[in-house]
Short mmCIF file of C-alpha atoms in Angstrom, two decimals:
data_model
loop_
_atom_site.label_atom_id
_atom_site.label_comp_id
_atom_site.label_asym_id
_atom_site.label_seq_id
_atom_site.Cartn_x
_atom_site.Cartn_y
_atom_site.Cartn_z
CA ALA K 21 3.55 17.74 -5.53
CA GLN K 22 2.47 15.35 -2.84
CA SER K 23 5.05 13.41 -0.90
CA VAL K 24 5.22 11.39 2.27
CA THR K 25 8.22 11.13 4.57
CA GLN K 26 8.80 8.49 7.20
CA LEU K 27 12.08 9.49 8.75
CA ASP K 28 12.57 6.35 10.84
CA SER K 29 13.31 3.22 8.83
CA GLN K 30 13.36 1.10 11.97
CA VAL K 31 12.07 1.63 15.50
CA PRO K 32 13.16 -0.87 18.16
CA VAL K 33 11.06 -0.89 21.34
CA PHE K 34 10.54 -3.12 24.33
CA GLU K 35 7.27 -4.89 24.92
CA GLU K 36 4.69 -2.83 26.88
CA ALA K 37 6.52 0.42 26.12
CA PRO K 38 4.81 3.26 24.21
CA VAL K 39 5.73 3.94 20.62
CA GLU K 40 5.35 6.73 18.09
CA LEU K 41 5.97 6.28 14.38
CA ARG K 42 6.43 9.56 12.57
CA CYS K 43 4.91 10.61 9.28
CA ASN K 44 5.11 13.99 7.58
CA TYR K 45 3.51 14.91 4.29
CA SER K 46 3.86 17.65 1.75
CA SER K 47 0.80 19.02 0.00
CA SER K 48 -0.59 22.45 -0.79
CA VAL K 49 -4.17 21.21 -0.53
CA SER K 50 -6.15 19.06 1.83
CA VAL K 51 -5.46 15.37 1.61
CA TYR K 52 -6.64 12.06 2.99
CA LEU K 53 -4.12 10.29 5.24
CA PHE K 54 -3.69 6.60 6.00
CA TRP K 55 -1.62 4.15 7.97
CA TYR K 56 -1.22 0.61 6.67
CA VAL K 57 0.44 -2.32 8.44
CA GLN K 58 2.28 -5.21 6.82
CA TYR K 59 2.85 -8.28 8.98
CA PRO K 60 5.63 -10.68 7.92
CA ASN K 61 4.85 -12.49 4.66
CA GLN K 62 1.50 -10.77 4.28
CA GLY K 63 -0.02 -7.98 2.25
CA LEU K 64 -0.81 -4.56 3.62
CA GLN K 65 -3.96 -3.91 5.60
CA LEU K 66 -5.54 -0.64 6.66
CA LEU K 67 -4.79 0.39 10.24
CA LEU K 68 -6.64 3.72 10.27
CA LYS K 69 -7.46 6.72 8.11
CA TYR K 70 -8.15 10.43 8.40
CA LEU K 71 -10.64 11.94 5.96
CA SER K 72 -12.02 14.92 7.91
CA GLY K 73 -13.43 15.87 11.30
CA SER K 74 -11.75 14.95 14.56
CA THR K 75 -7.99 15.11 14.30
CA LEU K 76 -7.51 12.11 16.59
CA VAL K 77 -8.23 8.90 14.73
CA LYS K 78 -8.48 5.50 16.37
CA GLY K 79 -7.65 2.35 14.47
CA ILE K 80 -7.41 -1.36 14.99
CA ASN K 81 -5.22 -3.10 17.57
CA GLY K 82 -5.11 -0.09 19.90
CA PHE K 83 -3.33 2.25 17.50
CA GLU K 84 -4.26 5.89 17.04
CA ALA K 85 -2.96 8.77 14.98
CA GLU K 86 -3.26 12.52 15.22
CA PHE K 87 -3.59 14.80 12.24
CA ASN K 88 -1.72 18.07 12.70
CA LYS K 89 -2.35 20.42 9.80
CA SER K 90 0.07 23.13 10.90
CA GLN K 91 2.93 20.65 11.17
CA THR K 92 1.70 18.55 8.23
CA SER K 93 2.11 15.44 10.31
CA PHE K 94 0.13 12.27 10.95
CA HIS K 95 2.07 10.38 13.62
CA LEU K 96 1.00 6.92 14.72
CA ARG K 97 0.98 6.01 18.41
CA LYS K 98 0.30 3.11 20.72
CA PRO K 99 0.57 3.40 24.52
CA SER K 100 1.75 -0.18 25.07
CA VAL K 101 3.06 -2.44 22.34
CA HIS K 102 3.02 -6.22 22.10
CA ILE K 103 5.33 -8.65 20.38
CA SER K 104 2.57 -9.22 17.83
CA ASP K 105 2.83 -5.56 16.74
CA THR K 106 6.14 -6.33 15.09
CA ALA K 107 5.52 -5.36 11.47
CA GLU K 108 6.25 -2.72 8.87
CA TYR K 109 4.07 0.37 8.97
CA PHE K 110 3.39 2.57 5.97
CA CYS K 111 1.98 6.08 5.95
CA ALA K 112 0.14 7.12 2.77
CA VAL K 113 -1.54 10.22 1.34
CA ARG K 114 -4.11 10.82 -1.37
CA PHE K 115 -5.91 13.77 -2.93
CA PRO K 116 -9.66 13.58 -2.17
CA TRP K 117 -10.46 14.46 -5.74
CA GLY K 118 -8.88 14.05 -9.12
CA ALA K 119 -8.47 11.59 -11.90
CA THR K 120 -5.39 9.80 -10.69
CA ASN K 121 -6.77 8.45 -7.43
CA LYS K 122 -3.24 7.55 -6.61
CA LEU K 123 -2.23 6.57 -3.11
CA ILE K 124 1.33 7.72 -2.38
CA PHE K 125 3.16 5.61 0.17
CA GLY K 126 6.04 6.47 2.46
CA THR K 127 9.08 4.23 2.58
CA GLY K 128 7.90 2.38 5.66
CA THR K 129 8.97 2.00 9.29
CA LEU K 130 9.83 -1.38 10.72
CA LEU K 131 8.57 -1.66 14.28
CA ALA K 132 10.64 -4.28 16.09
CA VAL K 133 9.16 -5.17 19.48
CA GLN K 134 11.58 -6.93 21.80
CA PRO K 135 10.66 -8.94 24.92
CA ASP W 13 -10.12 -17.94 1.25
CA ALA W 14 -8.46 -14.62 0.59
CA ASP W 15 -10.49 -11.87 -1.07
CA VAL W 16 -7.55 -10.92 -3.28
CA THR W 17 -5.52 -13.87 -4.55
CA GLN W 18 -2.19 -13.66 -6.30
CA THR W 19 -0.42 -16.41 -8.21
CA PRO W 20 2.33 -17.45 -8.12
CA ARG W 21 3.42 -16.51 -4.61
CA ASN W 22 7.06 -17.09 -5.44
CA ARG W 23 8.84 -17.29 -8.77
CA ILE W 24 12.46 -17.50 -9.80
CA THR W 25 13.24 -16.87 -13.44
CA LYS W 26 16.08 -15.92 -15.74
CA THR W 27 16.85 -12.71 -17.56
CA GLY W 28 14.91 -12.40 -20.79
CA LYS W 29 12.07 -14.71 -19.84
CA ARG W 30 8.42 -13.67 -20.05
CA ILE W 31 6.61 -13.73 -16.74
CA MET W 32 2.94 -13.26 -15.86
CA LEU W 33 1.63 -12.56 -12.40
CA GLU W 34 -2.06 -13.06 -11.93
CA CYS W 35 -4.55 -11.48 -9.57
CA SER W 36 -8.15 -12.37 -8.92
CA GLN W 37 -10.59 -10.84 -6.44
CA THR W 38 -13.92 -11.76 -4.95
CA LYS W 39 -14.66 -8.35 -3.42
CA GLY W 40 -16.64 -7.13 -6.42
CA HIS W 41 -14.51 -4.00 -6.68
CA ASP W 42 -14.15 -2.10 -9.92
CA ARG W 43 -10.66 -0.76 -9.33
CA MET W 44 -7.53 -2.86 -9.37
CA TYR W 45 -3.86 -1.97 -8.99
CA TRP W 46 -0.39 -3.44 -9.30
CA TYR W 47 2.31 -2.21 -6.94
CA ARG W 48 5.93 -3.07 -6.55
CA GLN W 49 7.65 -3.11 -3.14
CA ASP W 50 11.40 -2.70 -2.76
CA PRO W 51 13.28 -2.38 0.55
CA GLY W 52 13.66 1.26 1.52
CA LEU W 53 11.47 2.48 -1.33
CA GLY W 54 8.01 1.60 -0.07
CA LEU W 55 5.33 0.77 -2.61
CA ARG W 56 5.29 2.20 -6.11
CA LEU W 57 2.37 2.03 -8.51
CA ILE W 58 2.96 0.19 -11.78
CA TYR W 59 -0.50 0.15 -13.41
CA TYR W 60 -4.10 0.65 -12.35
CA SER W 61 -7.49 -0.05 -13.86
CA PHE W 62 -10.82 1.53 -12.99
CA ASP W 63 -12.85 -0.95 -15.03
CA VAL W 64 -12.39 -3.56 -17.72
CA LYS W 65 -11.98 -0.97 -20.47
CA ASP W 66 -9.79 1.42 -18.50
CA ILE W 67 -6.03 0.88 -18.05
CA ASN W 68 -3.66 3.55 -16.78
CA LYS W 69 0.07 3.76 -16.28
CA GLY W 70 1.45 4.38 -12.84
CA GLU W 71 4.78 5.89 -11.91
CA ILE W 72 6.98 2.94 -12.96
CA SER W 73 5.23 1.25 -15.90
CA ASP W 74 8.28 0.83 -18.18
CA GLY W 75 9.05 -2.84 -18.76
CA TYR W 76 5.59 -3.97 -17.64
CA SER W 77 2.21 -4.52 -19.27
CA VAL W 78 -1.19 -5.44 -17.87
CA SER W 79 -4.42 -7.05 -18.94
CA ARG W 80 -7.84 -6.68 -17.32
CA GLN W 81 -9.54 -9.85 -18.47
CA ALA W 82 -12.65 -9.35 -16.37
CA GLN W 83 -13.81 -7.26 -13.45
CA ALA W 84 -12.29 -9.80 -11.12
CA LYS W 85 -8.98 -10.45 -12.91
CA PHE W 86 -5.98 -8.23 -13.50
CA SER W 87 -2.67 -9.68 -14.67
CA LEU W 88 0.79 -8.13 -14.81
CA SER W 89 3.33 -9.20 -17.44
CA LEU W 90 7.06 -8.73 -17.73
CA GLU W 91 7.77 -9.30 -21.43
CA SER W 92 11.51 -9.72 -20.95
CA ALA W 93 12.47 -9.87 -17.30
CA ILE W 94 15.62 -8.17 -16.04
CA PRO W 95 17.36 -8.45 -12.64
CA ASN W 96 16.26 -5.03 -11.40
CA GLN W 97 12.66 -6.23 -11.64
CA THR W 98 13.40 -8.51 -8.71
CA ALA W 99 10.88 -7.35 -6.12
CA LEU W 100 7.73 -8.15 -4.19
CA TYR W 101 4.63 -7.41 -6.28
CA PHE W 102 1.23 -6.65 -4.82
CA CYS W 103 -2.19 -6.55 -6.37
CA ALA W 104 -4.81 -4.39 -4.69
CA THR W 105 -8.44 -3.44 -5.15
CA SER W 106 -10.61 -0.52 -4.11
CA GLN W 107 -14.06 0.89 -4.52
CA PRO W 108 -14.97 4.58 -4.43
CA ASP W 109 -17.20 5.82 -1.64
CA ARG W 110 -20.46 6.38 -3.47
CA VAL W 111 -21.93 8.45 -0.64
CA ILE W 112 -19.36 11.21 -0.72
CA ALA W 113 -18.41 10.48 -4.33
CA ALA W 114 -14.74 10.44 -3.57
CA ASN W 115 -12.07 7.85 -3.41
CA THR W 116 -11.54 7.43 0.30
CA GLY W 117 -8.50 5.41 -0.44
CA GLU W 118 -8.78 2.09 1.28
CA LEU W 119 -6.93 -0.53 -0.70
CA PHE W 120 -7.32 -4.26 -0.15
CA PHE W 121 -4.10 -6.13 -0.86
CA GLY W 122 -3.22 -9.62 -1.90
CA GLU W 123 -0.45 -11.47 -0.08
CA GLY W 124 2.15 -10.64 -2.70
CA SER W 125 4.18 -12.38 -5.38
CA ARG W 126 7.91 -12.54 -4.80
CA LEU W 127 9.77 -12.47 -8.10
CA THR W 128 13.49 -13.12 -8.46
CA VAL W 129 15.15 -12.52 -11.82
CA LEU W 130 18.59 -14.07 -12.15
#
């Protein structure tokens, strides 16, 4: 069965420092991978996605993620964070095919950027 | 205006009351979803609908029902609310990628409806 693990529930970081948010998934077949961001009091919005091709995916607001099939990981990175990046980040996985079309979310990581 | 609109944004109710959360969208998408968000649990799918005549249960449908009144409207009902249904509820929409004929997965979310059941 598919599952998504975000081991870090909260990541505190100072402004302008680099950050990595970890995501590991479990699946016996190829999947699509996503990162969503939820700013305070807002809904989720897509940050980036991996469907196929290049394993390094660039998203909005300077974020990028790298798909590593051997380690079944899809970690999110940013070289220099801003206060405005403070939000909750969700990793998600989906089968490319199938009737359910269900997007399975991780439990989220709260990125807390401090001045 | 938001593409996916949820009403009400906040609601406090009592155990046993019937509650309806409404969702409307202007994106023209066929697929609509209701998710529930709880701290430390992420988002869990309650119900989803691929078109007006298609309703499917998600992973936590017990205690909930839905109605797809039109392509643009999808409402979630709690027939008899209980305290453990206190949560943040999100409506979302999507549209399959017709080029590659697969669901590439991007969901478009409303701003959420915070429900408190006392």
